[in-house]
Amino acid sequence: MPMKMLRLCHALTLILLIGLLAACQSEDSGTVIEQDSSPVTSRAAIDSLDQATAKARQARVANIEYAIDISLDQGSDKFSGEVSIRFDLAGSLDESGTIADLTLDFGGGELLSSTLNGSDAEIPYNGFFLTLPAAGLKYGSNELTLRFTQNYGHDGTGLHRFVDPVDDRTYLYSYLWPYYANRIFPSFDQPNLKARFTLSVQAPKDWIVVSTSSGMAETQSTDGMTRWQFEITPLIATYAFSLHAGPYKVWEADANGIPMRLMARQSLAEFVAVEEWFDVSRRGLAYYRDYFDIPYPFGKYDQLIVADFAIGAMENIAAVTFKEGYVQRQTSDRTQREQRASTILHEMAHMWFGNLVTHEWWNGMWLNESFATQMAAMAELTTTEFDDSWHGFFTDDKQKAYLADSRVTTHPVEMPVNSTIDFFQVFDAITYQKGASVLKQLAHYVGEENYRRGVSAYLKANSYGNTELEDFVAFQSQTSGKDISAWADEWLYQPGYNTLAAKPQCEGNSLQSLSIEQTASAAFKTLRH
């Protein structure tokens, strides 16, 4: 996701509380978890998920499958649905020492009915999450079925609804990052509880429906609605799932056997640079396949240009969304074409780094964004006309990083994110530009080919799973033969930058000696190797 998504709320109090990140325990989503006796604390009734709750829930839940059935009505402010959730449950004690309830995220909707393990169940709902009562749960396999209604989003989150003022056509798209999947359907909405999704959608007959996996319009009813059925997904995070629908204009192409589609609303279609968009995409898919030594993992590649988008773009798996600002109603100049190519390649990099392998919690998402920024510059240099991408990286991205790092609001690249609300406070020029600059330095330090091999090995070893920063660092150390843990501590866990000054000693016109002096600021005194 490009940096333009930022909602900067840098509070000095937050910066003073920065400490080293306590590592989360990773759990393989494909294994049955053992009974756990760690205490579960009560959860605040707010529109947020805190890390402590997420960690406790991950220790209890595994092997999740969602079967989602959504009915979309273009003339209503609400949509309806049913979700069946299968999951394995381990034991956990609450503060009183008894078996604990389990919460399920669902923001702002209405619960119509609920069945838990074959019986009708009264499930408390406070508008933010459902509480599954311990009495209805069992160790091992559980199945929950919920019927619900939900409001369309009007702020760019959840399932956003846009009515084109030009022709009154209705378009829908989803934006679920970081904690908005639960604004579409009830879910365990955290990145380290990956799941398999099966989706069925009923929509007006003149609409196309798009999601993570391939789907087909199967049957039409007499009321003018068509049912779409989508293939089951591999293990993916809730935030990377997607649902888009509407009478989009669709262009189709192919990238060495990968089906590609590009979509935009009908009234904008004539201005879209379709062939340019496909050309950048085709070259990017080939570049990343070779660089990562991993074929594109998600079958098809859709890209949608959507209205009212609050950010630059979003890396939904195989169904990426872009703001309409990347379309010009006149001939695009070089800067506009370069920005468009950079964003296309940035989001594409996430298909491997972020979607195939996902971080445990939101503190690790800086690495996704920094890496995608770095990779976009590398891919641009190799595959497009913009062969001066590193020059632009220095004059634009790196200068923004220096500026942000010079302020009292600076913070380490890697820092705690206590809840999904705090997530927005740390995504800034440190996250994107400084992080990418530091990764560029790392590639030079360990060697470009060692860096590439480390990334490839990291992705292969952790495909469809979750990782922490330490995992990435470990693979770079392994492939380069250098222990980079000290480097990571200096550059990723410490804020601020250093300055270098040349100190010549002369006698007359002769240079006698030359030294390089490194200094640090009074606030952040780390001198780095």
Short mmCIF file of C-alpha atoms in Angstrom, two decimals:
data_model
loop_
_atom_site.label_atom_id
_atom_site.label_comp_id
_atom_site.label_asym_id
_atom_site.label_seq_id
_atom_site.Cartn_x
_atom_site.Cartn_y
_atom_site.Cartn_z
CA MET A 1 0.00 0.00 0.00
CA PRO A 2 1.50 3.38 -0.96
CA MET A 3 2.29 5.97 1.65
CA LYS A 4 -0.67 8.14 0.72
CA MET A 5 -2.87 6.06 3.07
CA LEU A 6 -1.34 7.76 6.06
CA ARG A 7 -3.37 9.09 8.94
CA LEU A 8 -0.55 10.67 10.89
CA CYS A 9 -1.17 11.10 14.61
CA HIS A 10 2.37 11.31 15.96
CA ALA A 11 2.03 11.93 19.67
CA LEU A 12 5.19 12.64 21.65
CA THR A 13 3.79 10.55 24.47
CA LEU A 14 3.70 7.53 22.17
CA ILE A 15 7.31 8.05 21.12
CA LEU A 16 8.45 8.16 24.75
CA LEU A 17 6.81 4.79 25.32
CA ILE A 18 8.68 3.05 22.52
CA GLY A 19 10.35 -0.17 23.64
CA LEU A 20 11.69 -3.23 22.01
CA LEU A 21 9.01 -5.44 20.51
CA ALA A 22 8.02 -8.55 22.47
CA ALA A 23 7.83 -11.38 19.98
CA CYS A 24 4.53 -13.11 19.34
CA GLN A 25 4.40 -16.89 19.32
CA SER A 26 3.80 -18.08 15.77
CA GLU A 27 1.27 -20.87 15.23
CA ASP A 28 0.93 -22.88 12.03
CA SER A 29 -2.62 -22.47 10.77
CA GLY A 30 -2.54 -25.99 9.43
CA THR A 31 -2.01 -27.78 12.74
CA VAL A 32 -4.30 -28.63 15.65
CA ILE A 33 -3.26 -26.62 18.68
CA GLU A 34 -2.81 -28.06 22.14
CA GLN A 35 -4.80 -27.05 25.20
CA ASP A 36 -3.42 -23.86 26.68
CA SER A 37 -3.81 -22.73 30.28
CA SER A 38 -2.67 -19.13 29.82
CA PRO A 39 -5.16 -16.61 31.25
CA VAL A 40 -7.57 -14.74 28.98
CA THR A 41 -8.44 -11.19 30.00
CA SER A 42 -11.67 -9.37 29.21
CA ARG A 43 -11.88 -7.38 25.99
CA ALA A 44 -12.89 -3.73 25.74
CA ALA A 45 -16.05 -3.03 23.72
CA ILE A 46 -14.45 -0.74 21.13
CA ASP A 47 -13.88 -0.80 17.38
CA SER A 48 -10.37 -2.17 17.68
CA LEU A 49 -8.39 -5.34 18.34
CA ASP A 50 -5.51 -5.20 20.79
CA GLN A 51 -2.44 -7.36 20.43
CA ALA A 52 -2.91 -9.13 23.77
CA THR A 53 -6.40 -10.30 22.78
CA ALA A 54 -5.17 -11.34 19.33
CA LYS A 55 -2.28 -13.31 20.80
CA ALA A 56 -4.52 -15.10 23.31
CA ARG A 57 -7.03 -15.94 20.59
CA GLN A 58 -4.34 -17.30 18.27
CA ALA A 59 -3.29 -19.70 21.04
CA ARG A 60 -6.80 -21.18 21.02
CA VAL A 61 -7.96 -21.17 17.39
CA ALA A 62 -6.63 -22.96 14.29
CA ASN A 63 -7.67 -24.58 11.00
CA ILE A 64 -10.22 -21.90 10.10
CA GLU A 65 -12.51 -22.13 7.07
CA TYR A 66 -15.10 -19.52 6.06
CA ALA A 67 -18.04 -20.31 3.77
CA ILE A 68 -19.55 -16.90 2.96
CA ASP A 69 -22.80 -16.24 1.11
CA ILE A 70 -23.50 -12.57 0.34
CA SER A 71 -26.57 -10.99 -1.29
CA LEU A 72 -25.95 -7.57 -2.86
CA ASP A 73 -28.77 -5.13 -3.60
CA GLN A 74 -27.81 -2.06 -5.61
CA GLY A 75 -30.79 -0.06 -4.31
CA SER A 76 -30.23 -0.53 -0.57
CA ASP A 77 -27.86 0.82 2.07
CA LYS A 78 -27.45 -2.69 3.47
CA PHE A 79 -26.45 -6.11 2.26
CA SER A 80 -27.23 -9.46 3.84
CA GLY A 81 -25.24 -12.61 4.28
CA GLU A 82 -24.58 -15.87 5.98
CA VAL A 83 -21.23 -17.21 7.09
CA SER A 84 -20.35 -20.70 8.29
CA ILE A 85 -17.08 -20.84 10.18
CA ARG A 86 -15.30 -24.07 10.94
CA PHE A 87 -12.39 -23.94 13.37
CA ASP A 88 -10.47 -26.04 15.86
CA LEU A 89 -10.45 -24.88 19.46
CA ALA A 90 -8.01 -25.53 22.27
CA GLY A 91 -8.70 -24.84 25.92
CA SER A 92 -7.92 -21.61 27.75
CA LEU A 93 -8.72 -20.38 31.23
CA ASP A 94 -10.17 -16.98 32.00
CA GLU A 95 -9.36 -14.95 35.12
CA SER A 96 -11.71 -17.02 37.28
CA GLY A 97 -10.08 -20.30 36.27
CA THR A 98 -12.98 -21.62 34.18
CA ILE A 99 -13.10 -22.31 30.45
CA ALA A 100 -13.17 -19.00 28.60
CA ASP A 101 -15.63 -17.61 26.06
CA LEU A 102 -14.30 -16.73 22.60
CA THR A 103 -14.79 -13.46 20.75
CA LEU A 104 -15.48 -13.07 17.03
CA ASP A 105 -15.06 -9.68 15.35
CA PHE A 106 -18.09 -8.05 13.67
CA GLY A 107 -18.27 -4.28 13.47
CA GLY A 108 -21.49 -2.36 13.04
CA GLY A 109 -23.78 -5.04 11.66
CA GLU A 110 -26.93 -6.80 12.82
CA LEU A 111 -27.01 -10.45 13.86
CA LEU A 112 -30.20 -12.20 12.69
CA SER A 113 -29.64 -15.78 13.82
CA SER A 114 -26.88 -18.04 15.08
CA THR A 115 -26.21 -21.76 15.29
CA LEU A 116 -23.26 -23.17 17.22
CA ASN A 117 -22.31 -26.82 16.82
CA GLY A 118 -25.73 -27.80 15.54
CA SER A 119 -27.85 -25.95 18.10
CA ASP A 120 -29.50 -22.54 18.10
CA ALA A 121 -27.38 -20.27 20.27
CA GLU A 122 -27.85 -16.96 22.03
CA ILE A 123 -24.66 -15.11 21.18
CA PRO A 124 -24.14 -11.73 22.86
CA TYR A 125 -23.27 -8.93 20.44
CA ASN A 126 -22.18 -5.43 21.46
CA GLY A 127 -21.82 -3.90 18.00
CA PHE A 128 -18.07 -4.58 17.91
CA PHE A 129 -17.67 -8.32 18.47
CA LEU A 130 -19.66 -11.45 19.22
CA THR A 131 -18.96 -13.49 22.34
CA LEU A 132 -19.24 -17.22 21.71
CA PRO A 133 -20.28 -18.77 25.03
CA ALA A 134 -18.00 -21.41 26.48
CA ALA A 135 -20.99 -23.68 27.11
CA GLY A 136 -21.56 -24.08 23.39
CA LEU A 137 -17.93 -24.63 22.43
CA LYS A 138 -15.95 -27.85 22.49
CA TYR A 139 -12.33 -28.83 22.18
CA GLY A 140 -11.43 -29.79 18.63
CA SER A 141 -13.71 -29.06 15.68
CA ASN A 142 -16.45 -26.41 15.97
CA GLU A 143 -18.92 -25.02 13.44
CA LEU A 144 -20.67 -21.69 13.73
CA THR A 145 -23.33 -20.39 11.31
CA LEU A 146 -24.44 -16.76 11.44
CA ARG A 147 -27.03 -14.85 9.41
CA PHE A 148 -26.52 -11.11 9.38
CA THR A 149 -27.03 -7.78 7.68
CA GLN A 150 -24.36 -5.14 7.31
CA ASN A 151 -24.20 -1.53 6.14
CA TYR A 152 -22.32 -0.56 3.02
CA GLY A 153 -19.32 1.59 3.80
CA HIS A 154 -19.28 5.25 2.87
CA ASP A 155 -15.79 6.08 4.15
CA GLY A 156 -13.76 3.74 1.94
CA THR A 157 -13.71 0.87 4.46
CA GLY A 158 -15.51 -2.46 4.60
CA LEU A 159 -17.66 -2.94 1.49
CA HIS A 160 -17.78 0.59 0.10
CA ARG A 161 -20.69 1.68 -2.10
CA PHE A 162 -20.31 4.38 -4.77
CA VAL A 163 -23.02 5.70 -7.07
CA ASP A 164 -21.56 7.33 -10.17
CA PRO A 165 -23.05 10.83 -10.53
CA VAL A 166 -22.46 10.65 -14.30
CA ASP A 167 -24.75 7.71 -15.06
CA ASP A 168 -26.18 6.54 -11.68
CA ARG A 169 -24.43 3.17 -11.90
CA THR A 170 -23.56 1.56 -8.55
CA TYR A 171 -20.10 0.15 -7.80
CA LEU A 172 -18.83 -1.74 -4.77
CA TYR A 173 -15.30 -2.51 -3.61
CA SER A 174 -13.76 -3.70 -0.37
CA TYR A 175 -10.94 -2.26 1.72
CA LEU A 176 -10.15 -4.50 4.69
CA TRP A 177 -6.68 -3.37 5.90
CA PRO A 178 -5.96 -3.47 8.82
CA TYR A 179 -9.19 -4.37 10.68
CA TYR A 180 -12.13 -3.96 8.33
CA ALA A 181 -12.89 -7.51 7.15
CA ASN A 182 -15.25 -7.72 10.11
CA ARG A 183 -17.21 -4.83 8.57
CA ILE A 184 -18.30 -7.28 5.87
CA PHE A 185 -18.71 -10.58 7.74
CA PRO A 186 -18.02 -11.95 11.24
CA SER A 187 -14.45 -13.22 11.41
CA PHE A 188 -11.32 -13.76 13.45
CA ASP A 189 -9.93 -10.57 11.94
CA GLN A 190 -6.18 -10.71 12.61
CA PRO A 191 -3.28 -11.41 10.22
CA ASN A 192 -1.93 -14.51 11.96
CA LEU A 193 -5.21 -16.42 11.86
CA LYS A 194 -5.06 -17.29 8.19
CA ALA A 195 -7.99 -19.21 6.73
CA ARG A 196 -9.45 -20.72 3.60
CA PHE A 197 -12.41 -18.87 2.08
CA THR A 198 -15.28 -20.08 -0.06
CA LEU A 199 -17.46 -17.29 -1.41
CA SER A 200 -20.89 -17.22 -3.06
CA VAL A 201 -22.44 -13.91 -4.12
CA GLN A 202 -25.85 -12.97 -5.47
CA ALA A 203 -25.69 -9.74 -7.46
CA PRO A 204 -27.62 -7.89 -10.20
CA LYS A 205 -27.31 -9.69 -13.54
CA ASP A 206 -25.41 -6.87 -15.28
CA TRP A 207 -22.69 -6.79 -12.60
CA ILE A 208 -19.36 -8.52 -12.52
CA VAL A 209 -18.22 -9.86 -9.15
CA VAL A 210 -14.52 -10.14 -8.29
CA SER A 211 -12.74 -11.74 -5.36
CA THR A 212 -9.50 -13.43 -4.37
CA SER A 213 -10.03 -16.60 -6.36
CA SER A 214 -11.57 -17.21 -9.77
CA GLY A 215 -15.35 -17.06 -9.93
CA MET A 216 -18.13 -17.69 -12.41
CA ALA A 217 -21.68 -16.49 -12.86
CA GLU A 218 -23.63 -19.73 -12.53
CA THR A 219 -27.39 -19.18 -12.35
CA GLN A 220 -29.85 -16.37 -12.98
CA SER A 221 -33.13 -15.95 -11.13
CA THR A 222 -36.37 -14.33 -12.27
CA ASP A 223 -35.75 -11.28 -10.10
CA GLY A 224 -32.78 -10.20 -12.24
CA MET A 225 -30.07 -11.51 -9.91
CA THR A 226 -27.15 -13.81 -10.76
CA ARG A 227 -25.33 -16.12 -8.38
CA TRP A 228 -21.53 -16.15 -8.56
CA GLN A 229 -19.51 -19.03 -7.12
CA PHE A 230 -15.82 -18.70 -6.31
CA GLU A 231 -13.16 -21.36 -5.85
CA ILE A 232 -11.79 -22.03 -2.38
CA THR A 233 -8.72 -19.95 -1.55
CA PRO A 234 -5.44 -21.13 -0.07
CA LEU A 235 -4.58 -19.99 3.46
CA ILE A 236 -4.77 -16.19 3.45
CA ALA A 237 -5.15 -13.36 5.95
CA THR A 238 -8.57 -11.75 6.38
CA TYR A 239 -7.27 -8.31 5.41
CA ALA A 240 -6.04 -9.62 2.02
CA PHE A 241 -9.43 -11.12 1.10
CA SER A 242 -11.68 -8.99 -1.12
CA LEU A 243 -15.10 -8.55 -2.68
CA HIS A 244 -15.73 -6.10 -5.55
CA ALA A 245 -18.88 -5.85 -7.65
CA GLY A 246 -20.60 -3.62 -10.17
CA PRO A 247 -21.02 -2.97 -13.89
CA TYR A 248 -17.28 -2.41 -14.35
CA LYS A 249 -15.74 -2.08 -17.80
CA VAL A 250 -13.43 -5.10 -18.14
CA TRP A 251 -10.30 -5.50 -20.28
CA GLU A 252 -8.58 -8.89 -20.50
CA ALA A 253 -5.01 -9.96 -21.25
CA ASP A 254 -2.53 -12.72 -20.48
CA ALA A 255 0.88 -12.75 -18.80
CA ASN A 256 2.68 -15.95 -19.76
CA GLY A 257 -0.35 -18.06 -18.84
CA ILE A 258 -1.60 -15.87 -15.98
CA PRO A 259 -5.05 -14.41 -16.79
CA MET A 260 -5.10 -10.65 -16.24
CA ARG A 261 -8.02 -8.26 -16.07
CA LEU A 262 -8.22 -4.50 -15.63
CA MET A 263 -11.47 -2.80 -14.58
CA ALA A 264 -12.83 0.72 -14.17
CA ARG A 265 -16.22 2.35 -13.95
CA GLN A 266 -17.89 2.86 -17.31
CA SER A 267 -17.76 6.66 -17.28
CA LEU A 268 -13.96 6.64 -16.73
CA ALA A 269 -13.09 3.81 -19.10
CA GLU A 270 -12.14 5.90 -22.14
CA PHE A 271 -9.31 7.57 -20.22
CA VAL A 272 -7.58 4.42 -18.88
CA ALA A 273 -4.14 3.67 -20.35
CA VAL A 274 -5.01 0.00 -20.76
CA GLU A 275 -2.08 -1.28 -22.85
CA GLU A 276 0.45 0.60 -20.74
CA TRP A 277 -1.10 -0.83 -17.58
CA PHE A 278 -1.01 -4.37 -18.93
CA ASP A 279 2.55 -3.97 -20.23
CA VAL A 280 3.89 -2.88 -16.83
CA SER A 281 1.95 -5.70 -15.14
CA ARG A 282 3.15 -8.36 -17.57
CA ARG A 283 6.79 -7.31 -17.15
CA GLY A 284 6.43 -7.08 -13.38
CA LEU A 285 4.99 -10.57 -12.99
CA ALA A 286 7.89 -12.01 -14.97
CA TYR A 287 10.46 -10.00 -13.01
CA TYR A 288 9.15 -11.06 -9.59
CA ARG A 289 8.79 -14.69 -10.68
CA ASP A 290 12.48 -14.73 -11.55
CA TYR A 291 13.69 -12.63 -8.61
CA PHE A 292 11.85 -14.65 -5.96
CA ASP A 293 12.30 -17.93 -7.85
CA ILE A 294 8.61 -18.60 -7.11
CA PRO A 295 5.86 -18.62 -9.77
CA TYR A 296 3.01 -16.21 -9.18
CA PRO A 297 1.06 -18.06 -6.46
CA PHE A 298 -2.58 -16.98 -6.89
CA GLY A 299 -3.73 -18.11 -10.32
CA LYS A 300 -5.18 -14.93 -11.83
CA TYR A 301 -4.34 -11.24 -11.49
CA ASP A 302 -7.12 -8.64 -11.44
CA GLN A 303 -6.64 -4.89 -11.00
CA LEU A 304 -9.53 -2.47 -10.37
CA ILE A 305 -9.51 1.31 -10.54
CA VAL A 306 -12.11 2.44 -8.01
CA ALA A 307 -13.81 5.70 -7.02
CA ASP A 308 -13.75 7.35 -3.59
CA PHE A 309 -10.65 5.37 -2.61
CA ALA A 310 -9.11 6.88 0.51
CA ILE A 311 -5.58 5.60 -0.17
CA GLY A 312 -3.32 5.06 -3.17
CA ALA A 313 -3.80 1.34 -3.71
CA MET A 314 -4.36 -1.90 -1.80
CA GLU A 315 -2.76 -5.29 -2.33
CA ASN A 316 -5.85 -7.49 -2.06
CA ILE A 317 -4.76 -10.93 -3.19
CA ALA A 318 -5.26 -11.24 -6.97
CA ALA A 319 -7.72 -8.32 -6.94
CA VAL A 320 -5.70 -5.14 -6.36
CA THR A 321 -7.53 -1.81 -6.07
CA PHE A 322 -6.19 1.60 -7.18
CA LYS A 323 -7.48 5.12 -6.68
CA GLU A 324 -8.76 6.90 -9.77
CA GLY A 325 -5.99 9.50 -9.43
CA TYR A 326 -3.78 7.13 -11.44
CA VAL A 327 -5.98 7.84 -14.47
CA GLN A 328 -5.53 11.16 -16.27
CA ARG A 329 -8.13 12.61 -18.59
CA GLN A 330 -5.38 13.93 -20.83
CA THR A 331 -2.14 12.39 -22.06
CA SER A 332 -0.10 11.37 -19.03
CA ASP A 333 3.30 13.00 -18.60
CA ARG A 334 6.45 11.09 -17.63
CA THR A 335 6.02 11.73 -13.89
CA GLN A 336 2.45 10.45 -13.94
CA ARG A 337 3.45 7.34 -15.89
CA GLU A 338 6.29 6.65 -13.48
CA GLN A 339 4.05 7.05 -10.43
CA ARG A 340 1.54 4.69 -12.01
CA ALA A 341 4.19 2.08 -12.83
CA SER A 342 5.72 2.35 -9.37
CA THR A 343 2.39 1.74 -7.67
CA ILE A 344 1.48 -1.18 -9.95
CA LEU A 345 4.83 -2.81 -9.18
CA HIS A 346 4.64 -1.99 -5.45
CA GLU A 347 1.29 -3.73 -5.03
CA MET A 348 2.41 -6.66 -7.16
CA ALA A 349 5.43 -7.27 -4.93
CA HIS A 350 3.02 -7.78 -2.04
CA MET A 351 1.57 -10.87 -3.71
CA TRP A 352 4.72 -12.69 -2.61
CA PHE A 353 5.95 -10.55 0.28
CA GLY A 354 2.92 -9.84 2.45
CA ASN A 355 0.27 -12.11 0.96
CA LEU A 356 2.08 -15.41 0.39
CA VAL A 357 4.05 -14.75 3.59
CA THR A 358 2.38 -12.47 6.14
CA HIS A 359 3.65 -10.94 9.35
CA GLU A 360 2.30 -12.02 12.71
CA TRP A 361 0.98 -8.64 13.76
CA TRP A 362 0.80 -5.04 12.58
CA ASN A 363 4.19 -4.02 13.99
CA GLY A 364 5.74 -6.14 11.22
CA MET A 365 3.80 -4.58 8.37
CA TRP A 366 6.43 -1.85 7.90
CA LEU A 367 8.63 -4.55 6.39
CA ASN A 368 5.92 -5.36 3.83
CA GLU A 369 5.69 -1.73 2.77
CA SER A 370 9.40 -0.94 2.84
CA PHE A 371 10.20 -4.09 0.90
CA ALA A 372 7.53 -3.40 -1.73
CA THR A 373 8.85 0.16 -2.12
CA GLN A 374 12.38 -1.17 -2.58
CA MET A 375 11.24 -3.88 -5.03
CA ALA A 376 9.18 -1.44 -7.09
CA ALA A 377 12.29 0.70 -7.65
CA MET A 378 14.30 -2.39 -8.64
CA ALA A 379 11.60 -3.66 -10.99
CA GLU A 380 11.17 -0.21 -12.58
CA LEU A 381 14.89 -0.01 -13.26
CA THR A 382 14.89 -3.42 -14.98
CA THR A 383 11.55 -3.60 -16.76
CA THR A 384 10.38 -0.07 -17.66
CA GLU A 385 11.54 3.10 -19.37
CA PHE A 386 12.25 4.62 -15.95
CA ASP A 387 15.85 3.52 -15.69
CA ASP A 388 16.76 6.33 -13.30
CA SER A 389 14.53 5.02 -10.50
CA TRP A 390 17.32 5.05 -7.89
CA HIS A 391 17.98 8.72 -8.62
CA GLY A 392 14.32 9.47 -7.95
CA PHE A 393 14.44 7.23 -4.88
CA PHE A 394 17.26 9.38 -3.47
CA THR A 395 15.88 12.79 -4.38
CA ASP A 396 12.32 11.99 -3.27
CA ASP A 397 11.93 9.00 -0.95
CA LYS A 398 15.18 9.26 0.96
CA GLN A 399 14.81 13.01 1.52
CA LYS A 400 11.36 12.44 3.01
CA ALA A 401 12.91 9.85 5.32
CA TYR A 402 15.62 12.27 6.48
CA LEU A 403 13.02 14.95 7.14
CA ALA A 404 10.77 12.65 9.16
CA ASP A 405 13.77 11.28 11.08
CA SER A 406 14.90 14.80 12.04
CA ARG A 407 11.69 15.63 13.87
CA VAL A 408 10.84 15.06 17.52
CA THR A 409 8.13 12.68 16.33
CA THR A 410 10.63 10.22 14.82
CA HIS A 411 10.51 6.60 15.92
CA PRO A 412 12.30 3.33 15.19
CA VAL A 413 11.46 1.52 11.97
CA GLU A 414 10.33 -1.49 14.04
CA MET A 415 8.20 -0.56 17.03
CA PRO A 416 5.29 -1.89 19.08
CA VAL A 417 1.74 -1.63 17.78
CA ASN A 418 -0.51 -2.34 20.74
CA SER A 419 -3.78 -2.29 18.81
CA THR A 420 -5.23 -1.79 15.36
CA ILE A 421 -5.90 1.86 16.27
CA ASP A 422 -2.21 2.44 17.03
CA PHE A 423 -1.35 0.94 13.65
CA PHE A 424 -2.16 4.21 11.86
CA GLN A 425 0.15 6.22 14.09
CA VAL A 426 3.32 4.49 12.91
CA PHE A 427 2.78 4.30 9.14
CA ASP A 428 4.65 7.27 7.74
CA ALA A 429 7.88 8.22 5.98
CA ILE A 430 9.81 6.15 8.53
CA THR A 431 7.75 3.08 7.63
CA TYR A 432 7.98 3.46 3.87
CA GLN A 433 10.93 5.63 2.88
CA LYS A 434 13.43 5.06 5.71
CA GLY A 435 12.56 1.38 5.85
CA ALA A 436 13.14 1.01 2.10
CA SER A 437 16.39 2.98 2.32
CA VAL A 438 17.66 0.74 5.10
CA LEU A 439 16.72 -2.40 3.14
CA LYS A 440 18.62 -1.03 0.15
CA GLN A 441 21.61 -0.59 2.44
CA LEU A 442 21.17 -4.18 3.69
CA ALA A 443 21.23 -5.54 0.12
CA HIS A 444 24.51 -3.70 -0.48
CA TYR A 445 25.95 -4.87 2.85
CA VAL A 446 25.25 -8.59 2.36
CA GLY A 447 25.58 -8.51 -1.44
CA GLU A 448 22.75 -8.16 -3.95
CA GLU A 449 22.67 -11.85 -4.86
CA ASN A 450 22.90 -12.98 -1.23
CA TYR A 451 20.04 -10.63 -0.43
CA ARG A 452 17.93 -12.07 -3.26
CA ARG A 453 18.66 -15.64 -2.20
CA GLY A 454 17.77 -14.77 1.40
CA VAL A 455 14.43 -13.30 0.35
CA SER A 456 13.66 -16.30 -1.84
CA ALA A 457 14.53 -18.79 0.90
CA TYR A 458 12.46 -16.83 3.42
CA LEU A 459 9.41 -16.89 1.14
CA LYS A 460 9.75 -20.57 0.26
CA ALA A 461 10.17 -21.66 3.88
CA ASN A 462 7.19 -19.65 5.14
CA SER A 463 4.70 -19.81 2.26
CA TYR A 464 1.07 -19.41 3.40
CA GLY A 465 2.31 -18.79 6.94
CA ASN A 466 3.25 -15.93 9.26
CA THR A 467 6.60 -14.55 10.34
CA GLU A 468 8.31 -11.94 12.48
CA LEU A 469 11.19 -9.61 11.69
CA GLU A 470 13.62 -12.04 13.31
CA ASP A 471 12.77 -14.64 10.66
CA PHE A 472 13.66 -12.28 7.81
CA VAL A 473 16.89 -11.26 9.54
CA ALA A 474 17.82 -14.90 10.16
CA PHE A 475 17.50 -15.82 6.47
CA GLN A 476 19.64 -12.85 5.46
CA SER A 477 22.30 -13.94 7.95
CA GLN A 478 22.13 -17.52 6.71
CA THR A 479 22.49 -16.80 2.99
CA SER A 480 25.14 -14.09 3.38
CA GLY A 481 27.23 -15.82 6.05
CA LYS A 482 27.13 -12.60 8.10
CA ASP A 483 25.41 -12.22 11.45
CA ILE A 484 23.29 -9.13 10.83
CA SER A 485 21.51 -9.08 14.20
CA ALA A 486 23.68 -6.17 15.39
CA TRP A 487 22.94 -4.33 12.13
CA ALA A 488 19.20 -4.87 12.68
CA ASP A 489 19.41 -3.55 16.24
CA GLU A 490 21.22 -0.37 15.15
CA TRP A 491 19.17 0.42 12.07
CA LEU A 492 15.71 -1.00 12.76
CA TYR A 493 15.25 -0.62 16.51
CA GLN A 494 16.97 2.75 17.03
CA PRO A 495 15.49 6.07 15.81
CA GLY A 496 17.32 8.95 14.19
CA TYR A 497 20.16 9.21 11.69
CA ASN A 498 23.89 9.92 11.82
CA THR A 499 26.03 12.46 10.01
CA LEU A 500 29.47 12.01 8.48
CA ALA A 501 32.06 14.77 8.10
CA ALA A 502 35.43 14.74 6.38
CA LYS A 503 38.26 16.06 8.62
CA PRO A 504 41.39 16.87 6.55
CA GLN A 505 44.74 17.86 8.12
CA CYS A 506 46.91 20.00 5.85
CA GLU A 507 50.34 21.61 5.93
CA GLY A 508 50.56 24.25 3.27
CA ASN A 509 49.18 22.74 0.10
CA SER A 510 49.80 19.16 1.24
CA LEU A 511 47.20 16.83 2.70
CA GLN A 512 48.71 15.08 5.72
CA SER A 513 45.75 13.01 6.86
CA LEU A 514 42.05 12.57 6.39
CA SER A 515 39.55 11.17 8.88
CA ILE A 516 35.81 10.62 8.70
CA GLU A 517 33.89 11.61 11.84
CA GLN A 518 30.45 10.20 12.62
CA THR A 519 28.12 12.07 14.95
CA ALA A 520 24.66 11.47 16.36
CA SER A 521 22.05 13.83 17.70
CA ALA A 522 21.79 14.65 21.39
CA ALA A 523 18.40 12.92 21.54
CA PHE A 524 19.46 9.68 19.79
CA LYS A 525 23.09 8.94 20.51
CA THR A 526 23.58 5.62 18.68
CA LEU A 527 26.74 5.54 16.55
CA ARG A 528 26.21 2.94 13.88
CA HIS A 529 28.67 0.62 12.18
#
